[in-house]
PDB file of N, CA and C in Angstrom:
ATOM      1  N   MET A   1       0.851  -1.188   0.003  1.00  0.00           N
ATOM      2  CA  MET A   1      -0.001   0.001   0.003  1.00  0.00           C
ATOM      3  C   MET A   1       0.883   1.231   0.001  1.00  0.00           C
ATOM      4  N   GLU A   2       0.625   2.142  -0.909  1.00  0.00           N
ATOM      5  CA  GLU A   2       1.398   3.361  -1.039  1.00  0.00           C
ATOM      6  C   GLU A   2       0.555   4.522  -0.511  1.00  0.00           C
ATOM      7  N   ALA A   3       1.013   5.237   0.478  1.00  0.00           N
ATOM      8  CA  ALA A   3       0.280   6.340   1.059  1.00  0.00           C
ATOM      9  C   ALA A   3       0.969   7.661   0.710  1.00  0.00           C
ATOM     10  N   SER A   4       0.999   7.980  -0.565  1.00  0.00           N
ATOM     11  CA  SER A   4       1.719   9.176  -0.993  1.00  0.00           C
ATOM     12  C   SER A   4       0.947   9.917  -2.065  1.00  0.00           C
ATOM     13  N   ASP A   5       0.655  11.182  -1.819  1.00  0.00           N
ATOM     14  CA  ASP A   5       0.063  12.050  -2.813  1.00  0.00           C
ATOM     15  C   ASP A   5       1.069  13.043  -3.369  1.00  0.00           C
ATOM     16  N   LEU A   6       2.305  12.922  -2.938  1.00  0.00           N
ATOM     17  CA  LEU A   6       3.334  13.887  -3.348  1.00  0.00           C
ATOM     18  C   LEU A   6       3.819  13.552  -4.743  1.00  0.00           C
ATOM     19  N   LYS A   7       3.921  14.559  -5.593  1.00  0.00           N
ATOM     20  CA  LYS A   7       4.326  14.352  -6.990  1.00  0.00           C
ATOM     21  C   LYS A   7       5.857  14.134  -7.109  1.00  0.00           C
ATOM     22  N   GLN A   8       6.630  14.896  -6.385  1.00  0.00           N
ATOM     23  CA  GLN A   8       8.073  14.746  -6.413  1.00  0.00           C
ATOM     24  C   GLN A   8       8.547  13.932  -5.230  1.00  0.00           C
ATOM     25  N   ARG A   9       9.732  13.361  -5.365  1.00  0.00           N
ATOM     26  CA  ARG A   9      10.282  12.554  -4.272  1.00  0.00           C
ATOM     27  C   ARG A   9      10.610  13.463  -3.090  1.00  0.00           C
ATOM     28  N   PRO A  10       9.926  13.278  -1.966  1.00  0.00           N
ATOM     29  CA  PRO A  10      10.163  14.080  -0.773  1.00  0.00           C
ATOM     30  C   PRO A  10      11.446  13.684  -0.096  1.00  0.00           C
ATOM     31  N   PRO A  11      11.928  14.513   0.840  1.00  0.00           N
ATOM     32  CA  PRO A  11      13.185  14.186   1.503  1.00  0.00           C
ATOM     33  C   PRO A  11      13.085  13.053   2.512  1.00  0.00           C
ATOM     34  N   PHE A  12      11.923  12.654   2.960  1.00  0.00           N
ATOM     35  CA  PHE A  12      11.794  11.634   4.010  1.00  0.00           C
ATOM     36  C   PHE A  12      10.742  10.566   3.615  1.00  0.00           C
ATOM     37  N   ARG A  13      11.007   9.340   4.082  1.00  0.00           N
ATOM     38  CA  ARG A  13      10.066   8.239   3.867  1.00  0.00           C
ATOM     39  C   ARG A  13      10.051   7.363   5.109  1.00  0.00           C
ATOM     40  N   VAL A  14       8.850   7.027   5.585  1.00  0.00           N
ATOM     41  CA  VAL A  14       8.629   6.115   6.694  1.00  0.00           C
ATOM     42  C   VAL A  14       8.029   4.851   6.121  1.00  0.00           C
ATOM     43  N   THR A  15       8.653   3.695   6.374  1.00  0.00           N
ATOM     44  CA  THR A  15       8.176   2.450   5.867  1.00  0.00           C
ATOM     45  C   THR A  15       7.942   1.474   7.015  1.00  0.00           C
ATOM     46  N   THR A  16       6.815   0.794   6.999  1.00  0.00           N
ATOM     47  CA  THR A  16       6.457  -0.180   8.016  1.00  0.00           C
ATOM     48  C   THR A  16       6.422  -1.575   7.364  1.00  0.00           C
ATOM     49  N   PHE A  17       7.065  -2.536   8.057  1.00  0.00           N
ATOM     50  CA  PHE A  17       7.126  -3.909   7.545  1.00  0.00           C
ATOM     51  C   PHE A  17       6.471  -4.841   8.568  1.00  0.00           C
ATOM     52  N   ARG A  18       5.858  -5.900   8.076  1.00  0.00           N
ATOM     53  CA  ARG A  18       5.322  -6.967   8.861  1.00  0.00           C
ATOM     54  C   ARG A  18       5.849  -8.293   8.290  1.00  0.00           C
ATOM     55  N   ASP A  19       6.538  -9.053   9.088  1.00  0.00           N
ATOM     56  CA  ASP A  19       7.165 -10.314   8.629  1.00  0.00           C
ATOM     57  C   ASP A  19       8.016 -10.057   7.372  1.00  0.00           C
ATOM     58  N   ASP A  20       8.789  -8.971   7.409  1.00  0.00           N
ATOM     59  CA  ASP A  20       9.698  -8.560   6.347  1.00  0.00           C
ATOM     60  C   ASP A  20       9.032  -8.210   5.019  1.00  0.00           C
ATOM     61  N   HIS A  21       7.706  -7.957   5.069  1.00  0.00           N
ATOM     62  CA  HIS A  21       6.992  -7.490   3.883  1.00  0.00           C
ATOM     63  C   HIS A  21       6.532  -6.059   4.127  1.00  0.00           C
ATOM     64  N   GLU A  22       6.794  -5.185   3.162  1.00  0.00           N
ATOM     65  CA  GLU A  22       6.372  -3.793   3.311  1.00  0.00           C
ATOM     66  C   GLU A  22       4.845  -3.728   3.272  1.00  0.00           C
ATOM     67  N   VAL A  23       4.283  -3.073   4.291  1.00  0.00           N
ATOM     68  CA  VAL A  23       2.839  -2.915   4.359  1.00  0.00           C
ATOM     69  C   VAL A  23       2.342  -1.494   4.130  1.00  0.00           C
ATOM     70  N   ILE A  24       3.223  -0.544   4.432  1.00  0.00           N
ATOM     71  CA  ILE A  24       2.886   0.847   4.129  1.00  0.00           C
ATOM     72  C   ILE A  24       4.164   1.651   4.002  1.00  0.00           C
ATOM     73  N   SER A  25       4.174   2.575   3.064  1.00  0.00           N
ATOM     74  CA  SER A  25       5.313   3.453   2.868  1.00  0.00           C
ATOM     75  C   SER A  25       4.748   4.874   2.680  1.00  0.00           C
ATOM     76  N   GLU A  26       5.208   5.774   3.517  1.00  0.00           N
ATOM     77  CA  GLU A  26       4.670   7.149   3.498  1.00  0.00           C
ATOM     78  C   GLU A  26       5.782   8.143   3.222  1.00  0.00           C
ATOM     79  N   ASP A  27       5.549   8.996   2.240  1.00  0.00           N
ATOM     80  CA  ASP A  27       6.461  10.081   1.934  1.00  0.00           C
ATOM     81  C   ASP A  27       6.122  11.300   2.794  1.00  0.00           C
ATOM     82  N   VAL A  28       7.116  11.925   3.361  1.00  0.00           N
ATOM     83  CA  VAL A  28       6.904  13.013   4.324  1.00  0.00           C
ATOM     84  C   VAL A  28       7.808  14.202   3.924  1.00  0.00           C
ATOM     85  N   GLU A  29       7.305  15.397   3.967  1.00  0.00           N
ATOM     86  CA  GLU A  29       8.008  16.596   3.521  1.00  0.00           C
ATOM     87  C   GLU A  29       9.065  17.088   4.498  1.00  0.00           C
ATOM     88  N   THR A  30       8.765  17.079   5.814  1.00  0.00           N
ATOM     89  CA  THR A  30       9.686  17.693   6.770  1.00  0.00           C
ATOM     90  C   THR A  30      10.190  16.682   7.785  1.00  0.00           C
ATOM     91  N   GLU A  31      11.343  17.006   8.399  1.00  0.00           N
ATOM     92  CA  GLU A  31      11.913  16.083   9.384  1.00  0.00           C
ATOM     93  C   GLU A  31      11.032  15.933  10.601  1.00  0.00           C
ATOM     94  N   ILE A  32      10.383  17.013  11.026  1.00  0.00           N
ATOM     95  CA  ILE A  32       9.497  16.930  12.196  1.00  0.00           C
ATOM     96  C   ILE A  32       8.337  16.002  11.899  1.00  0.00           C
ATOM     97  N   ALA A  33       7.738  16.176  10.740  1.00  0.00           N
ATOM     98  CA  ALA A  33       6.619  15.289  10.351  1.00  0.00           C
ATOM     99  C   ALA A  33       7.089  13.833  10.209  1.00  0.00           C
ATOM    100  N   ALA A  34       8.280  13.634   9.669  1.00  0.00           N
ATOM    101  CA  ALA A  34       8.810  12.280   9.496  1.00  0.00           C
ATOM    102  C   ALA A  34       9.057  11.609  10.841  1.00  0.00           C
ATOM    103  N   ARG A  35       9.642  12.339  11.768  1.00  0.00           N
ATOM    104  CA  ARG A  35       9.925  11.747  13.088  1.00  0.00           C
ATOM    105  C   ARG A  35       8.611  11.486  13.847  1.00  0.00           C
ATOM    106  N   THR A  36       7.641  12.355  13.673  1.00  0.00           N
ATOM    107  CA  THR A  36       6.335  12.165  14.323  1.00  0.00           C
ATOM    108  C   THR A  36       5.668  10.890  13.745  1.00  0.00           C
ATOM    109  N   ARG A  37       5.702  10.737  12.446  1.00  0.00           N
ATOM    110  CA  ARG A  37       5.107   9.573  11.779  1.00  0.00           C
ATOM    111  C   ARG A  37       5.857   8.296  12.150  1.00  0.00           C
ATOM    112  N   PHE A  38       7.166   8.399  12.241  1.00  0.00           N
ATOM    113  CA  PHE A  38       8.028   7.262  12.639  1.00  0.00           C
ATOM    114  C   PHE A  38       7.599   6.787  14.045  1.00  0.00           C
ATOM    115  N   ALA A  39       7.457   7.711  14.977  1.00  0.00           N
ATOM    116  CA  ALA A  39       7.078   7.370  16.360  1.00  0.00           C
ATOM    117  C   ALA A  39       5.677   6.785  16.389  1.00  0.00           C
ATOM    118  N   SER A  40       4.781   7.334  15.598  1.00  0.00           N
ATOM    119  CA  SER A  40       3.415   6.820  15.548  1.00  0.00           C
ATOM    120  C   SER A  40       3.372   5.400  14.998  1.00  0.00           C
ATOM    121  N   ALA A  41       4.158   5.137  13.975  1.00  0.00           N
ATOM    122  CA  ALA A  41       4.214   3.783  13.391  1.00  0.00           C
ATOM    123  C   ALA A  41       4.775   2.780  14.393  1.00  0.00           C
ATOM    124  N   ILE A  42       5.746   3.208  15.174  1.00  0.00           N
ATOM    125  CA  ILE A  42       6.299   2.325  16.234  1.00  0.00           C
ATOM    126  C   ILE A  42       5.228   2.012  17.272  1.00  0.00           C
ATOM    127  N   ASP A  43       4.495   3.045  17.718  1.00  0.00           N
ATOM    128  CA  ASP A  43       3.427   2.847  18.693  1.00  0.00           C
ATOM    129  C   ASP A  43       2.394   1.858  18.184  1.00  0.00           C
ATOM    130  N   LEU A  44       2.038   1.984  16.906  1.00  0.00           N
ATOM    131  CA  LEU A  44       1.066   1.073  16.300  1.00  0.00           C
ATOM    132  C   LEU A  44       1.605  -0.364  16.263  1.00  0.00           C
ATOM    133  N   CYS A  45       2.838  -0.509  15.882  1.00  0.00           N
ATOM    134  CA  CYS A  45       3.415  -1.867  15.839  1.00  0.00           C
ATOM    135  C   CYS A  45       3.461  -2.505  17.203  1.00  0.00           C
ATOM    136  N   LYS A  46       3.707  -1.731  18.243  1.00  0.00           N
ATOM    137  CA  LYS A  46       3.784  -2.252  19.600  1.00  0.00           C
ATOM    138  C   LYS A  46       2.441  -2.811  20.071  1.00  0.00           C
ATOM    139  N   THR A  47       1.318  -2.378  19.443  1.00  0.00           N
ATOM    140  CA  THR A  47      -0.002  -2.860  19.824  1.00  0.00           C
ATOM    141  C   THR A  47      -0.411  -4.085  19.028  1.00  0.00           C
ATOM    142  N   ARG A  48       0.370  -4.465  18.046  1.00  0.00           N
ATOM    143  CA  ARG A  48       0.054  -5.600  17.181  1.00  0.00           C
ATOM    144  C   ARG A  48       0.456  -6.933  17.782  1.00  0.00           C
ATOM    145  N   GLU A  49       0.045  -8.016  17.128  1.00  0.00           N
ATOM    146  CA  GLU A  49       0.321  -9.385  17.593  1.00  0.00           C
ATOM    147  C   GLU A  49       1.805  -9.633  17.694  1.00  0.00           C
ATOM    148  N   ASP A  50       2.201 -10.294  18.738  1.00  0.00           N
ATOM    149  CA  ASP A  50       3.602 -10.687  18.920  1.00  0.00           C
ATOM    150  C   ASP A  50       3.974 -11.849  17.998  1.00  0.00           C
ATOM    151  N   ALA A  51       2.991 -12.527  17.415  1.00  0.00           N
ATOM    152  CA  ALA A  51       3.246 -13.671  16.528  1.00  0.00           C
ATOM    153  C   ALA A  51       3.908 -13.233  15.212  1.00  0.00           C
ATOM    154  N   HIS A  52       3.874 -11.945  14.930  1.00  0.00           N
ATOM    155  CA  HIS A  52       4.474 -11.402  13.698  1.00  0.00           C
ATOM    156  C   HIS A  52       5.580 -10.422  14.054  1.00  0.00           C
ATOM    157  N   SER A  53       6.581 -10.410  13.206  1.00  0.00           N
ATOM    158  CA  SER A  53       7.678  -9.440  13.432  1.00  0.00           C
ATOM    159  C   SER A  53       7.293  -8.120  12.754  1.00  0.00           C
ATOM    160  N   HIS A  54       7.637  -7.027  13.396  1.00  0.00           N
ATOM    161  CA  HIS A  54       7.376  -5.704  12.859  1.00  0.00           C
ATOM    162  C   HIS A  54       8.651  -4.902  12.828  1.00  0.00           C
ATOM    163  N   ARG A  55       8.759  -4.018  11.819  1.00  0.00           N
ATOM    164  CA  ARG A  55       9.916  -3.164  11.707  1.00  0.00           C
ATOM    165  C   ARG A  55       9.481  -1.859  11.042  1.00  0.00           C
ATOM    166  N   VAL A  56      10.087  -0.751  11.481  1.00  0.00           N
ATOM    167  CA  VAL A  56       9.803   0.560  10.906  1.00  0.00           C
ATOM    168  C   VAL A  56      11.132   1.210  10.547  1.00  0.00           C
ATOM    169  N   THR A  57      11.232   1.805   9.366  1.00  0.00           N
ATOM    170  CA  THR A  57      12.427   2.507   8.955  1.00  0.00           C
ATOM    171  C   THR A  57      12.102   3.941   8.603  1.00  0.00           C
ATOM    172  N   LEU A  58      13.054   4.810   8.893  1.00  0.00           N
ATOM    173  CA  LEU A  58      12.980   6.227   8.493  1.00  0.00           C
ATOM    174  C   LEU A  58      14.151   6.482   7.590  1.00  0.00           C
ATOM    175  N   GLN A  59      13.845   6.977   6.404  1.00  0.00           N
ATOM    176  CA  GLN A  59      14.885   7.267   5.411  1.00  0.00           C
ATOM    177  C   GLN A  59      14.875   8.731   5.036  1.00  0.00           C
ATOM    178  N   SER A  60      16.062   9.245   4.729  1.00  0.00           N
ATOM    179  CA  SER A  60      16.229  10.594   4.213  1.00  0.00           C
ATOM    180  C   SER A  60      17.121  10.511   2.980  1.00  0.00           C
ATOM    181  N   ALA A  61      16.610  10.978   1.862  1.00  0.00           N
ATOM    182  CA  ALA A  61      17.342  10.957   0.598  1.00  0.00           C
ATOM    183  C   ALA A  61      17.884   9.545   0.292  1.00  0.00           C
ATOM    184  N   GLY A  62      17.101   8.508   0.617  1.00  0.00           N
ATOM    185  CA  GLY A  62      17.485   7.139   0.315  1.00  0.00           C
ATOM    186  C   GLY A  62      18.355   6.483   1.350  1.00  0.00           C
ATOM    187  N   ALA A  63      18.873   7.221   2.315  1.00  0.00           N
ATOM    188  CA  ALA A  63      19.713   6.643   3.373  1.00  0.00           C
ATOM    189  C   ALA A  63      18.861   6.376   4.607  1.00  0.00           C
ATOM    190  N   THR A  64      19.023   5.207   5.209  1.00  0.00           N
ATOM    191  CA  THR A  64      18.286   4.911   6.440  1.00  0.00           C
ATOM    192  C   THR A  64      18.908   5.645   7.606  1.00  0.00           C
ATOM    193  N   ILE A  65      18.062   6.440   8.315  1.00  0.00           N
ATOM    194  CA  ILE A  65      18.564   7.244   9.437  1.00  0.00           C
ATOM    195  C   ILE A  65      18.051   6.733  10.777  1.00  0.00           C
ATOM    196  N   ALA A  66      17.026   5.883  10.745  1.00  0.00           N
ATOM    197  CA  ALA A  66      16.482   5.302  12.003  1.00  0.00           C
ATOM    198  C   ALA A  66      15.753   3.994  11.662  1.00  0.00           C
ATOM    199  N   VAL A  67      15.872   3.023  12.593  1.00  0.00           N
ATOM    200  CA  VAL A  67      15.188   1.741  12.444  1.00  0.00           C
ATOM    201  C   VAL A  67      14.636   1.339  13.794  1.00  0.00           C
ATOM    202  N   TRP A  68      13.443   0.786  13.799  1.00  0.00           N
ATOM    203  CA  TRP A  68      12.864   0.190  15.000  1.00  0.00           C
ATOM    204  C   TRP A  68      12.444  -1.214  14.649  1.00  0.00           C
ATOM    205  N   PRO A  69      12.666  -2.202  15.461  1.00  0.00           N
ATOM    206  CA  PRO A  69      13.455  -2.136  16.688  1.00  0.00           C
ATOM    207  C   PRO A  69      14.939  -1.961  16.332  1.00  0.00           C
ATOM    208  N   GLU A  70      15.663  -1.383  17.263  1.00  0.00           N
ATOM    209  CA  GLU A  70      17.102  -1.191  17.074  1.00  0.00           C
ATOM    210  C   GLU A  70      17.778  -2.565  17.070  1.00  0.00           C
ATOM    211  N   SER A  71      18.928  -2.662  16.478  1.00  0.00           N
ATOM    212  CA  SER A  71      19.698  -3.917  16.428  1.00  0.00           C
ATOM    213  C   SER A  71      19.920  -4.427  17.866  1.00  0.00           C
ATOM    214  N   GLY A  72      19.718  -5.707  18.029  1.00  0.00           N
ATOM    215  CA  GLY A  72      19.897  -6.305  19.345  1.00  0.00           C
ATOM    216  C   GLY A  72      18.718  -6.146  20.262  1.00  0.00           C
ATOM    217  N   ALA A  73      17.668  -5.462  19.779  1.00  0.00           N
ATOM    218  CA  ALA A  73      16.476  -5.258  20.648  1.00  0.00           C
ATOM    219  C   ALA A  73      15.544  -6.434  20.518  1.00  0.00           C
TER     220      ALA A  73
END
């Protein structure tokens, strides 16, 4: 599912995975909005079934700048 109405590639993208499959990818214009959406995606994942693995990534200009859960978590 793609949740983007932006015509040009924005500077930030938040992607949520379930069992290593991308389930939603959101393009975000500002760092504040991206970090807010990243935190919200993490909160949502924490409420989901433990039977499935969840992961959230925050990217800027194609580079991953944050991942949840962190390595070793």
